XYZ file of C-alpha atoms in Angstrom:
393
model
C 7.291 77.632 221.556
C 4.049 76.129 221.080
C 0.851 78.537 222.453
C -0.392 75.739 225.032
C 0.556 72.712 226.487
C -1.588 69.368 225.900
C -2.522 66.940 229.183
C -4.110 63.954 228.621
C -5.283 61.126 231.425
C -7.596 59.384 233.596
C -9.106 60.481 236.435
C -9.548 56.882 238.950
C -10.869 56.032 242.528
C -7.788 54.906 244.609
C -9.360 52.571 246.004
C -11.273 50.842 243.819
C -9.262 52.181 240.596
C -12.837 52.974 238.577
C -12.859 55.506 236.215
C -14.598 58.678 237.542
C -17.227 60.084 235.033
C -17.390 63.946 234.768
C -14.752 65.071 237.208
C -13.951 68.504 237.114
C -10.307 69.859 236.379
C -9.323 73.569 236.668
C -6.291 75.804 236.381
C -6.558 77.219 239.303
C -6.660 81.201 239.434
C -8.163 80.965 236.172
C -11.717 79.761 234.678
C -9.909 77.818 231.798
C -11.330 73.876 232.725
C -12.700 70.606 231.306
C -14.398 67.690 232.152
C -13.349 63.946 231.891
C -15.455 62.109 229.861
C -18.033 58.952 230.432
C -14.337 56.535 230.354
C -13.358 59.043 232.972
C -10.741 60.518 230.300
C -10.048 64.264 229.974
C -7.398 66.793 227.833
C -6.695 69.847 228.643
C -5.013 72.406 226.920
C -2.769 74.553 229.104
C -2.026 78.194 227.363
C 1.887 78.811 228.062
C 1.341 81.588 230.601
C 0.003 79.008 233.007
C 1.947 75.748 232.434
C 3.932 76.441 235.556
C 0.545 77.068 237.397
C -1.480 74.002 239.435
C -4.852 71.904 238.349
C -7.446 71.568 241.142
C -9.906 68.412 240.204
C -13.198 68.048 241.696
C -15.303 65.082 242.169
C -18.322 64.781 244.157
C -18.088 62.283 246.946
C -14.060 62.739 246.897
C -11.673 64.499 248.448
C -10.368 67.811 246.156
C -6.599 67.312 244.665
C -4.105 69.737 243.282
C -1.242 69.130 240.853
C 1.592 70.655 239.272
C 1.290 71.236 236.039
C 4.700 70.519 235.686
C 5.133 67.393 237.159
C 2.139 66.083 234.671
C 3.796 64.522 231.833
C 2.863 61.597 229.141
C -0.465 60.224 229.531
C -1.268 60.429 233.222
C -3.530 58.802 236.073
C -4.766 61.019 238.624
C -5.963 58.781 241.572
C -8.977 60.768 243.720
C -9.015 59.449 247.795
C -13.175 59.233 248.488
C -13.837 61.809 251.166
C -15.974 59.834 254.310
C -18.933 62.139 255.616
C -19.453 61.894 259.246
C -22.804 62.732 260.521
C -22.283 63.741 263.804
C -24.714 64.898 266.115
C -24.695 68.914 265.266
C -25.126 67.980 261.581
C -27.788 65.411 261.925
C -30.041 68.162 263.891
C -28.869 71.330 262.085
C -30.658 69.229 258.149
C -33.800 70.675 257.743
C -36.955 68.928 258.432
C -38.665 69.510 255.327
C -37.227 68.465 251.595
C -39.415 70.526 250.034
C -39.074 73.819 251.761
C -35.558 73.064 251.010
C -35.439 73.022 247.762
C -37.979 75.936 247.583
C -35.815 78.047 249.687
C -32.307 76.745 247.710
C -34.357 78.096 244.439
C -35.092 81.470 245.703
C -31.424 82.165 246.565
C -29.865 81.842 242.918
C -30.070 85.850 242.986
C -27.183 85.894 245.749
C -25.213 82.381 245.333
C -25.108 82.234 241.794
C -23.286 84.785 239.286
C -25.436 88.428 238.796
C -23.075 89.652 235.730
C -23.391 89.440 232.220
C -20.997 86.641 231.572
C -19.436 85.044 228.184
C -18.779 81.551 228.271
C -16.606 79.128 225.490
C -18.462 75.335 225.779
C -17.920 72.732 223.868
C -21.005 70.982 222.801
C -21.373 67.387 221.231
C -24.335 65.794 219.971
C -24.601 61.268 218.609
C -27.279 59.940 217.315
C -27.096 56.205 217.070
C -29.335 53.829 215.545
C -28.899 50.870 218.141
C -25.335 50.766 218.384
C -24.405 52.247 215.405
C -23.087 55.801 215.188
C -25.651 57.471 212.965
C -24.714 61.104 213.134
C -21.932 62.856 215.146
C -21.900 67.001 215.675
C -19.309 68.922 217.539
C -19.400 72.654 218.027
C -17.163 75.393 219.803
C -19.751 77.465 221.005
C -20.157 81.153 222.713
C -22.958 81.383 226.035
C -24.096 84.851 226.513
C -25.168 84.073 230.072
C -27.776 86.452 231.556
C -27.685 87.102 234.814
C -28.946 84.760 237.433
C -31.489 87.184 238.768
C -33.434 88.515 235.532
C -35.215 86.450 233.375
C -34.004 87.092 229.950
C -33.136 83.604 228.138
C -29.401 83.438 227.193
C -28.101 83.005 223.811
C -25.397 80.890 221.881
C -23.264 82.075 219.704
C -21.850 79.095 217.223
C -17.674 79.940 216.721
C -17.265 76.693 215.064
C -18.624 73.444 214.437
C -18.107 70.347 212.168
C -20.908 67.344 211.548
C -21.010 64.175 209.598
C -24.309 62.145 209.046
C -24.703 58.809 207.748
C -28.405 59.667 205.937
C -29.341 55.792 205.145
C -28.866 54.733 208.685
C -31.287 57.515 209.576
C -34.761 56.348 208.020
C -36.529 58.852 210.264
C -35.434 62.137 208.394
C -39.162 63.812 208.249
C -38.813 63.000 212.564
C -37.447 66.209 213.964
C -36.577 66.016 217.718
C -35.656 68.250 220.460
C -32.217 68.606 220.006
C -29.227 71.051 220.368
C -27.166 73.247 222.652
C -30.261 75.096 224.315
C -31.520 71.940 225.332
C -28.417 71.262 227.366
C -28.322 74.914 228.289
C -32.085 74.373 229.424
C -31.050 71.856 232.199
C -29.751 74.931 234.326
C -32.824 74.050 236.979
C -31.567 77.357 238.623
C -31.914 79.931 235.778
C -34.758 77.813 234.191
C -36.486 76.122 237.130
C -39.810 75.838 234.970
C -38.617 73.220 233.201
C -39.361 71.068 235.822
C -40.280 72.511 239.536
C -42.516 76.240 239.373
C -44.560 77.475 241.809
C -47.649 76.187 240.265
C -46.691 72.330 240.200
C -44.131 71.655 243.035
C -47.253 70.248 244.836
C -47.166 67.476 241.930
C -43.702 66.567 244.012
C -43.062 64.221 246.759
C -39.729 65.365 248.505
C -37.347 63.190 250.714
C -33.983 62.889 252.023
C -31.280 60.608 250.929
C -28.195 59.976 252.213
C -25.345 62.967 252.538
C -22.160 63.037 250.448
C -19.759 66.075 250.097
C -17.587 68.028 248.374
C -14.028 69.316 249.392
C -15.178 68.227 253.019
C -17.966 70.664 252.680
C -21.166 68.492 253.769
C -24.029 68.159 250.629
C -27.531 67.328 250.657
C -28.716 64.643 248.931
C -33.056 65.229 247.814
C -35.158 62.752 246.238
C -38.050 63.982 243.820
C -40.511 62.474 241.755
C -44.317 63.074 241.035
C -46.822 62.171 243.387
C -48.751 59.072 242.661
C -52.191 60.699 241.464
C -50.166 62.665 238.926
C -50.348 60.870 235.468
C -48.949 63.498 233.092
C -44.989 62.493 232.466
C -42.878 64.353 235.414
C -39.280 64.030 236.477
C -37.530 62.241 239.217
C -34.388 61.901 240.737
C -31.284 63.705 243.040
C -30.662 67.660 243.977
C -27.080 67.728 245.375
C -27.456 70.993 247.556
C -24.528 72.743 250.161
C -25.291 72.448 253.557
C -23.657 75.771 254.517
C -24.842 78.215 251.801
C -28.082 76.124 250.464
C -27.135 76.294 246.725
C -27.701 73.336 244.113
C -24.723 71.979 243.227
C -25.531 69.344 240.722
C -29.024 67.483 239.747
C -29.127 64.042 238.419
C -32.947 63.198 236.750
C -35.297 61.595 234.263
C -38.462 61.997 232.946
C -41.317 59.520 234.112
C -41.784 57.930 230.130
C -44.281 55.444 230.726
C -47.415 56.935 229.502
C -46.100 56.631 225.416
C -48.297 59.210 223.853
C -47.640 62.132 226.522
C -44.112 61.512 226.783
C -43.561 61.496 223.129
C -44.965 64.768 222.682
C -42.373 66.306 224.613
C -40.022 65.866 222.311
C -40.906 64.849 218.783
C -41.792 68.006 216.864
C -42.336 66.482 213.691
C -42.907 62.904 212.203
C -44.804 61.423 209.027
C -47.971 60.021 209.896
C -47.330 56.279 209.433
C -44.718 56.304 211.945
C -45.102 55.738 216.049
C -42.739 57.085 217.996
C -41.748 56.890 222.020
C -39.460 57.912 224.589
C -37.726 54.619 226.498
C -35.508 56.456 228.350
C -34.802 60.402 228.940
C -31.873 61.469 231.716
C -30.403 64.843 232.075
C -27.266 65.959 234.397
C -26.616 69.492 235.210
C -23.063 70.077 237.566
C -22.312 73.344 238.647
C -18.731 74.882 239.485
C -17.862 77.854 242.192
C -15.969 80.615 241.785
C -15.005 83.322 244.211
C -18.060 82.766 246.124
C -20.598 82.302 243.382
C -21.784 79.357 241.591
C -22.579 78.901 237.393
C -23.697 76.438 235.198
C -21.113 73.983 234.229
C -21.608 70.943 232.878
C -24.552 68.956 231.497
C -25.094 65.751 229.544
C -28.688 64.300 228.244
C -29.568 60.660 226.899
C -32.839 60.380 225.046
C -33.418 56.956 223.804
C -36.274 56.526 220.979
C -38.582 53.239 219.752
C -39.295 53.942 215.929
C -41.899 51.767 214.604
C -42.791 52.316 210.846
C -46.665 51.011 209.949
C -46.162 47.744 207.534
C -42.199 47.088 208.938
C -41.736 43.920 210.790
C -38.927 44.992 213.668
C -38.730 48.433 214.891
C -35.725 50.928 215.143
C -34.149 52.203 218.288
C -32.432 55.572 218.275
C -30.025 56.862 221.005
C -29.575 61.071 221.250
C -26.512 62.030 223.846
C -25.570 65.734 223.687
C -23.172 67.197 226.142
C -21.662 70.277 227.059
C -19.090 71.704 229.178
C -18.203 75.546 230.127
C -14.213 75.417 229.195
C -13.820 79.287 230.109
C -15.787 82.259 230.563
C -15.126 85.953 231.465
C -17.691 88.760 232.997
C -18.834 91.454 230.565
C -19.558 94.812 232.088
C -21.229 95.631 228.868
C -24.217 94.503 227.548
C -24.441 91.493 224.997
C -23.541 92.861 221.341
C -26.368 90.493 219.379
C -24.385 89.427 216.147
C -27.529 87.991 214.335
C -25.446 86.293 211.679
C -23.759 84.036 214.350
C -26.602 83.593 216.611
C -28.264 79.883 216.937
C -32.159 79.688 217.123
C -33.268 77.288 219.992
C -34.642 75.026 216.799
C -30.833 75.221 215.025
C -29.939 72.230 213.930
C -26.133 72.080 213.359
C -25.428 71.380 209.400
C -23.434 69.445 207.933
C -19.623 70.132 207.667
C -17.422 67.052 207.296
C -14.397 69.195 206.231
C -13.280 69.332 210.170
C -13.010 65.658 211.283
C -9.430 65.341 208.407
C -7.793 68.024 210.332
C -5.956 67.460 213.659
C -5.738 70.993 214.342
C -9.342 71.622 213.687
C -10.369 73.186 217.653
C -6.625 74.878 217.902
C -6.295 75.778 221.558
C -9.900 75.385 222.457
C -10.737 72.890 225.336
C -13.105 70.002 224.132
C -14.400 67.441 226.292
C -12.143 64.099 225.599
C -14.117 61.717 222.992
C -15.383 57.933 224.101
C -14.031 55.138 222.590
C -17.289 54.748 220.306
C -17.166 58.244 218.919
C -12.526 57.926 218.502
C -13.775 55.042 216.166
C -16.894 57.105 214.723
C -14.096 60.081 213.805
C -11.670 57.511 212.597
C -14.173 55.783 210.385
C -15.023 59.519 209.300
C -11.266 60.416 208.305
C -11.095 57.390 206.408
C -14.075 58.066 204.241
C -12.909 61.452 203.508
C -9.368 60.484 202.371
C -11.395 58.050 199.765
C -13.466 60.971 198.381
């Protein structure tokens, strides 16, 4: 009998039958999950002890589900009903007044909503780099999080299992440019472990805060807070959405960018190195960061990040555009009552670029029983193209 059973599908809007991006499905009773991907597509591998168990799937703005894993066979479409938040008098007057106080006071509770224990976590983490639309380099990586605790502030720390890469080095004329890159960055979007990335006590003045429109989810009511920099600000700051519970304050997910358009600032947020005839700047920067609940207490998740770069060589007629999307998703995690064992060898530096290992993209059985998040239809042809080549060689 084989270890784990394989589900693959779509997760759609009933109504409307769009694919939902980044819905969350869960065994429930366990922390084994994934994510669907930016088609709305997911897999997820179901070990044998649980294939008579249930999924729950999550979607913010819809109405929670649960299925049978039984009844979920051949490739499947899981239709979500969107969840209709009434703003009745009590809630209308029981929303706080002030944005900003709110998301000051939502900070200051991540020592009781969000998880206080040493905690290991399996993510899978996927990095493209594509020079306009052309897939330039592809990374993948099964990857340990030794997740501090919520309420100290000791950084975490990956720990790389296993990872595969393949690079196309002539598409990439920008190999003395170094950028930002990797699974801390994606780690780093956890506003409530590392809130100094963006909001800290010394600049949340630099904020205007405002209200937008409630959503929910499971028919629990959710905040929706606008940010961005005040006007006399000119330094590059972020803007966007804090999705926060209404009954226990806690941030739920965050959807933001970085303000890019003063070029030189903006670029040196990210470019660490670059030869001197070469101009380089930010056109776009986005980050996500969703964040799951279990048995009262929240964690980090899910996050995805799109960087998008303007290359312009001194002497070249057109310029290059460059695309970075990394992404990665908690597939399981377990407390530790211990203390982290630090096992140096395995241990990624925030700088760590992944290297190169082709080897993994000819073998179907390459992540085993690990959960991965479900690849786009860009990066199925990128791996097929990949396969190919390495049959020829």
């Amino acid at each position: 009998m084989s270890k784990f059973l394989e589900i693959k599908g779509t997760v759609i809007d009933q109504n409307t039958k769009d694919r939902l991006v980044f819905t969350d499905l869960i065994i429930k009773g366990t922390n084994i999950s994934t994510v669907s991907n930016i088609d709305g597509e997911f897999l997820l591998k179901v070990p044998a002890k649980h294939v008579e168990g249930v999924v729950v799937i999550n979607h913010l703005g819809y109405e929670k589900k649960e299925v049978d894993i039984s009844s979920l066979k051949g490739k499947i479409k899981i239709a979500l009903v969107p969840a209709v938040t009434a703003l009745d008098e009590v809630n209308l007057v029981s929303r706080p007044g002030d944005a900003k106080k709110l998301v000051l006071e939502t900070l200051s509770k991540k020592s009781s909503l969000y998880n206080n224990s040493n905690t290991l976590m399996t993510a899978f983490y996927r990095e493209t780099i594509k020079k306009r639309r052309k897939n330039a380099s592809l990374s993948e990586a099964v990857v340990k999080i030794h997740k501090q605790p919520y309420a100290n502030y000791r950084k975490d720390n990956i720990e790389l299992v296993k990872a595969r890469k393949n690079t196309d080095y002539s598409r990439l004329d920008t190999l003395a440019l170094k950028l930002q890159g990797g699974p801390f960055s994606n780690l780093y979007t956890d506003l409530v472990k590392y809130p100094e990335f963006i909001f800290t006590e010394d600049d949340i003045d630099d904020y205007e805060f405002s209200f937008g429109e409630s959503t929910n989810i499971n028919k629990k009511m959710v905040y929706v807070v606008n940010f961005k920099q005040t006007a006399f600000i000119k330094e590059p700051l972020y803007y966007g959405k804090l999705y926060i519970d209404a009954e226990t304050l806690a941030l739920t997910n965050a959807v933001y960018s970085l303000n890019v358009e003063n070029k030189h600032l903006a670029s040196q947020m990210f470019v660490r190195k670059k030869p001197r005839k070469v101009a380089v700047h930010p056109t776009k920067a986005t980050y996500r960061v969703n964040y799951r609940t279990q048995n009262g207490k929240w964690h980090y998740a899910y996050s995805n990040i799109l960087l998008s770069f303007k290359v312009n060589w001194k002497g070249k007629l057109f310029n290059s555009v460059y695309t970075l999307n990394s992404e990665m998703a908690v597939t399981d995690w377990e407390i530790q009552d211990s203390k982290f064992a630090k096992l140096k060898n395995q241990m990624l530096r925030p700088s760590t670029i992944l290297t190169d290992q082709a080897s993994g993209f000819s073998d179907p059985e390459f992540w085993g029983e690990y959960n991965i998040i479900e690849p786009e239809k860009s990066i199925e042809n990128a791996i097929a193209k990949i396969k190919r080549q390495l049959k020829k060689s």
